[in-house]
Coordinates of C-alpha atoms and ligand atoms in Angstrom, one line a residue:
M1 CA 97.4 46.5 133.8
H2 CA 94.3 46.0 131.7
P3 CA 95.3 43.7 128.8
L4 CA 93.8 46.1 126.3
F5 CA 96.6 48.6 127.1
D6 CA 99.5 46.1 127.6
L7 CA 102.4 46.8 125.2
T8 CA 104.6 44.0 126.5
G9 CA 106.7 42.6 123.6
K10 CA 105.9 45.5 121.3
V11 CA 108.6 47.6 119.6
A12 CA 108.0 51.3 119.3
M13 CA 110.0 53.8 117.2
V14 CA 109.6 57.4 118.3
T15 CA 111.1 60.3 116.4
G16 CA 112.3 63.4 118.2
A17 CA 112.7 61.2 121.3
G18 CA 115.5 63.1 122.9
T19 CA 113.5 65.8 124.6
G20 CA 110.0 67.2 125.1
L21 CA 106.9 65.3 124.0
G22 CA 108.8 62.6 122.3
A23 CA 110.8 61.8 125.4
G24 CA 107.6 61.8 127.5
M25 CA 105.7 59.5 125.1
S26 CA 108.7 57.1 124.8
K27 CA 108.7 56.7 128.6
G28 CA 104.9 56.3 128.6
L29 CA 105.1 53.4 126.1
A30 CA 107.9 51.8 128.0
G31 CA 105.8 52.1 131.2
A32 CA 103.1 50.0 129.4
G33 CA 105.8 47.4 128.4
A34 CA 107.1 48.4 125.0
D35 CA 110.8 48.4 123.9
L36 CA 112.0 51.6 122.3
L37 CA 113.9 52.7 119.2
L38 CA 114.7 56.4 120.0
V39 CA 115.4 58.5 116.9
D40 CA 116.6 62.1 117.0
R41 CA 119.3 64.4 115.7
I42 CA 120.0 65.4 119.3
D43 CA 121.2 63.0 122.0
T44 CA 118.7 60.5 123.3
D45 CA 120.8 58.9 125.9
E46 CA 118.9 60.3 128.8
T47 CA 115.6 59.0 127.5
A48 CA 117.3 55.7 126.9
K49 CA 118.7 55.5 130.4
D50 CA 115.2 56.3 131.9
I51 CA 113.7 53.5 129.9
Q52 CA 116.3 51.0 130.7
T53 CA 115.8 51.8 134.4
M54 CA 112.2 50.8 133.9
G55 CA 113.4 47.4 132.8
R56 CA 112.7 47.9 129.1
K57 CA 115.1 47.9 126.1
A58 CA 116.0 51.1 124.4
M59 CA 118.2 51.8 121.4
S60 CA 119.3 55.3 120.3
L61 CA 119.4 55.9 116.6
A62 CA 120.9 59.3 115.6
A63 CA 119.5 60.7 112.4
D64 CA 118.5 63.9 110.7
L65 CA 115.2 62.8 109.1
S66 CA 115.1 65.5 106.5
T67 CA 115.9 63.2 103.6
L68 CA 114.4 59.9 102.3
P69 CA 117.8 58.0 102.4
A70 CA 118.1 59.0 106.1
I71 CA 114.6 57.7 106.8
E72 CA 115.2 54.4 105.1
E73 CA 118.5 53.9 106.9
V74 CA 117.1 54.5 110.4
V75 CA 114.1 52.2 109.7
R76 CA 116.4 49.5 108.4
K77 CA 118.6 49.8 111.5
G78 CA 115.6 49.7 113.8
I79 CA 114.2 46.6 112.2
E80 CA 117.7 45.0 112.2
K81 CA 118.0 45.6 115.9
F82 CA 114.6 44.6 117.2
G83 CA 113.2 42.5 114.3
H84 CA 110.2 44.6 113.6
I85 CA 108.3 47.8 114.4
D86 CA 104.8 47.6 115.9
I87 CA 104.3 51.2 116.8
L88 CA 105.6 54.4 115.1
I89 CA 105.2 57.8 116.6
N90 CA 106.1 60.6 114.2
N91 CA 106.9 63.3 116.7
A92 CA 110.0 65.2 115.4
G93 CA 109.0 68.6 114.3
I94 CA 110.2 72.2 114.1
I95 CA 108.6 75.7 114.2
R96 CA 109.6 79.1 112.8
R97 CA 108.0 82.3 114.0
T98 CA 107.9 85.3 111.7
P99 CA 105.0 87.5 110.5
A100 CA 103.6 86.1 107.3
I101 CA 104.5 89.2 105.3
D102 CA 108.2 88.6 106.0
F103 CA 108.2 84.8 106.0
S104 CA 111.1 83.4 104.1
E105 CA 111.2 80.5 101.6
K106 CA 113.7 78.7 103.7
D107 CA 111.5 78.8 106.8
W108 CA 108.6 77.6 104.6
D109 CA 110.6 74.7 103.1
D110 CA 112.4 73.6 106.3
V111 CA 109.2 73.3 108.3
M112 CA 107.2 71.6 105.5
A113 CA 110.0 69.2 104.9
V114 CA 110.3 67.8 108.5
N115 CA 106.8 68.3 109.7
A116 CA 104.9 67.1 106.6
K117 CA 107.1 65.3 104.1
T118 CA 109.1 63.3 106.6
V119 CA 105.9 62.2 108.4
F120 CA 104.5 60.8 105.1
F121 CA 107.8 59.0 104.2
M122 CA 108.3 57.6 107.7
C123 CA 104.8 56.3 107.5
Q124 CA 105.4 54.8 104.1
T125 CA 108.8 53.2 105.0
V126 CA 107.6 51.7 108.3
G127 CA 104.2 51.0 106.9
R128 CA 105.7 48.6 104.3
D129 CA 107.1 46.4 107.1
M130 CA 103.8 46.7 109.1
M131 CA 101.8 45.8 106.0
K132 CA 103.7 42.5 105.6
R133 CA 102.6 41.6 109.1
K134 CA 99.1 43.0 108.8
S135 CA 99.5 44.8 112.0
G136 CA 100.8 48.2 113.2
K137 CA 100.0 51.4 115.0
I138 CA 101.1 54.8 113.6
I139 CA 100.6 58.0 115.7
N140 CA 101.4 61.3 114.0
I141 CA 101.8 64.3 116.2
A142 CA 99.7 67.2 114.8
S143 CA 98.8 70.3 116.8
L144 CA 95.9 72.7 117.5
L145 CA 97.1 74.3 114.3
A146 CA 95.8 71.3 112.4
F147 CA 92.4 73.1 113.2
S148 CA 93.2 76.8 113.4
G149 CA 95.7 79.0 111.7
G150 CA 97.9 80.3 114.5
I151 CA 99.7 83.6 114.6
T152 CA 103.1 84.2 112.8
V153 CA 103.6 80.5 112.1
P154 CA 102.2 80.0 108.6
S155 CA 104.4 77.1 107.5
Y156 CA 103.8 75.3 110.8
A157 CA 100.0 75.7 110.5
A158 CA 100.2 74.4 106.9
S159 CA 102.3 71.5 107.9
K160 CA 100.1 70.4 110.8
G161 CA 97.1 70.6 108.6
A162 CA 99.0 68.3 106.3
V163 CA 99.7 65.9 109.2
A164 CA 96.0 65.6 109.9
Q165 CA 95.2 64.9 106.2
I166 CA 98.1 62.4 105.8
T167 CA 96.7 60.6 108.8
K168 CA 93.3 60.3 107.3
A169 CA 94.5 59.5 103.8
L170 CA 96.7 56.6 105.1
A171 CA 93.9 55.4 107.4
N172 CA 91.6 55.1 104.4
E173 CA 94.1 53.0 102.5
W174 CA 95.7 50.9 105.3
A175 CA 93.0 50.2 107.8
Q176 CA 91.9 47.2 105.7
H177 CA 95.4 45.8 106.1
G178 CA 95.2 45.8 109.9
L179 CA 97.1 49.1 110.4
N180 CA 95.7 52.0 112.6
I181 CA 96.9 55.4 111.6
N182 CA 95.8 58.2 114.0
A183 CA 97.1 61.5 115.3
I184 CA 97.4 63.4 118.5
A185 CA 96.9 67.1 118.5
P186 CA 98.6 68.5 121.6
G187 CA 97.6 71.9 123.0
Y188 CA 100.1 74.3 124.5
M189 CA 102.8 72.3 126.1
V190 CA 105.9 73.2 128.1
T191 CA 108.9 72.1 125.8
N192 CA 111.7 73.8 123.8
N193 CA 109.2 74.3 120.9
T194 CA 107.3 76.9 123.0
A195 CA 110.3 78.4 124.8
N196 CA 110.2 81.6 122.8
L197 CA 106.4 81.8 123.0
R198 CA 106.6 81.5 126.8
K199 CA 108.9 84.5 126.9
D200 CA 106.1 86.7 125.4
P201 CA 104.0 87.9 128.4
E202 CA 101.1 89.2 126.3
R203 CA 100.7 85.9 124.3
T204 CA 101.2 83.8 127.5
K205 CA 98.5 85.8 129.3
S206 CA 96.0 85.3 126.5
I207 CA 96.8 81.7 126.1
N208 CA 96.5 81.0 129.8
E209 CA 93.1 82.7 129.9
R210 CA 91.7 80.2 127.2
I211 CA 92.9 76.9 128.7
P212 CA 89.9 75.5 130.6
A213 CA 92.3 73.1 132.5
G214 CA 94.0 76.3 133.8
R215 CA 97.6 75.2 133.0
W216 CA 99.9 74.3 130.1
G217 CA 100.4 70.6 129.3
M218 CA 103.5 68.7 130.3
P219 CA 105.1 65.9 128.2
E220 CA 103.6 63.3 130.6
D221 CA 100.1 64.6 129.6
L222 CA 100.4 62.8 126.2
Q223 CA 101.3 59.4 127.7
G224 CA 97.7 58.2 128.1
A225 CA 96.7 59.1 124.6
A226 CA 99.9 57.6 123.2
I227 CA 99.4 54.3 125.0
F228 CA 95.7 54.2 124.0
L229 CA 96.5 54.7 120.2
A230 CA 99.5 52.3 120.4
S231 CA 97.5 49.5 122.0
K232 CA 94.8 47.0 121.3
A233 CA 92.4 49.4 123.0
S234 CA 92.2 51.5 119.8
D235 CA 91.9 48.7 117.3
Y236 CA 88.7 50.1 115.8
V237 CA 90.0 53.8 115.9
N238 CA 91.1 54.9 112.4
G239 CA 92.0 58.3 111.0
H240 CA 91.2 60.1 114.2
V241 CA 93.0 63.3 115.4
L242 CA 92.8 63.2 119.2
L243 CA 93.0 66.6 121.0
V244 CA 95.0 66.6 124.2
D245 CA 94.7 70.3 124.9
G246 CA 93.3 70.9 128.4
G247 CA 90.1 71.9 126.7
W248 CA 91.4 74.7 124.4
M249 CA 89.4 73.7 121.4
A250 CA 86.2 73.5 123.4
R251 CA 86.4 77.3 124.0
Ligands
NAP1 P1 111.1 69.9 120.8 O1 111.2 70.0 122.3 O2 111.6 70.9 119.9 O3 111.5 68.4 120.3 C1 111.4 68.0 119.0 C2 112.6 67.1 118.7 O4 112.6 66.7 117.3 C3 114.0 67.8 118.9 O5 114.9 67.0 119.6 C4 114.4 68.1 117.5 O6 115.7 68.3 117.3 C5 113.8 66.9 116.8 N1 113.9 67.1 115.3 C6 113.4 68.1 114.6 N2 113.7 68.0 113.4 C7 114.3 66.8 113.2 C8 114.9 66.1 112.1 N3 114.8 66.6 110.9 N4 115.5 64.9 112.3 C9 115.5 64.4 113.6 N5 115.0 65.0 114.7 C10 114.4 66.2 114.5 O7 109.5 69.9 120.5 P2 108.2 69.3 121.2 O8 107.4 70.4 121.7 O9 108.6 68.1 122.1 O10 107.5 68.9 119.9 C11 107.3 67.5 119.5 C12 106.2 67.5 118.4 O11 105.0 68.0 119.0 C13 106.4 68.4 117.2 O12 106.0 67.8 116.1 C14 105.6 69.7 117.5 O13 105.3 70.4 116.4 C15 104.4 69.0 118.2 N6 103.7 70.0 119.1 C16 104.2 70.6 120.1 C17 103.5 71.4 120.9 C18 104.0 72.2 122.1 O14 103.2 73.1 122.6 N7 105.2 72.0 122.5 C19 102.1 71.6 120.6 C20 101.6 70.9 119.5 C21 102.4 70.1 118.8 P3 116.3 69.9 117.2 O15 116.2 70.4 118.6 O16 117.7 69.7 116.7 O17 115.4 70.6 116.2

């Protein structure tokens, strides 16, 4: 492996690591040598097993990250277990689909809480530990909807716009302390998050027609970007939102 991408000896915390993109990126980082702290409110044992089979350490931390005390506890446990956190991927997220005219306050608040507020406070809590060591890589998972408004997902679009802006705001303050804060904006990916969307033949057809790569993304498609942004290779990349979308935004 090229030394710029080698994550041997690094500890990564990934939220939403039990399934989908979080599981895919966790395995990608493990493949590059990292040990993993796997956080989710669902079971992460399968991801942990896959990582251990690769010869890396993995610890499952069950948590609902909706509140600040839960965030502080999971970060404390992670640091207690592995000593420090070098890489944080804020991937846990939810989506609610309802036309804007009928959109409820609950669907607004739930989505904004996990997708935006939790991302900021995870960054702050882990950032404090990284700051002490003058080193750290934070990767926030945004979306195409950090750039465009989407259809029937108003709180999701607002929250992902916030993820892009949190990423830039923190990069502005923390780059001087040796931290790299960046984001990945995935395109249309095959996971639970898009299960309902993929049942809609009309939407699926129009989405398929716009993806230059000619297919939806798979969790493995984020591994290269995650390793890049987690490694020395990206030491002079700050506040960037990296599209991994099969070319969707180029259309
Ligand atoms: P997913 O399959 O639904 O996985 C997300 C994981 O995060 C789930 O295990 C979920 O648990 C967990 N989670 C949600 N809220 C949580 C909380 N409060 N505390 C702890 N864990 C929580 O979704 P995915 O597609 O892999 O999405 C991962 C990230 O990528 C999300 O931020 C999503 O917005 C983003 N993204 C996805 C796509 C796509 O096309 N799939 C595109 C762009 C961006 P529950 O199942 O219990 O909610």
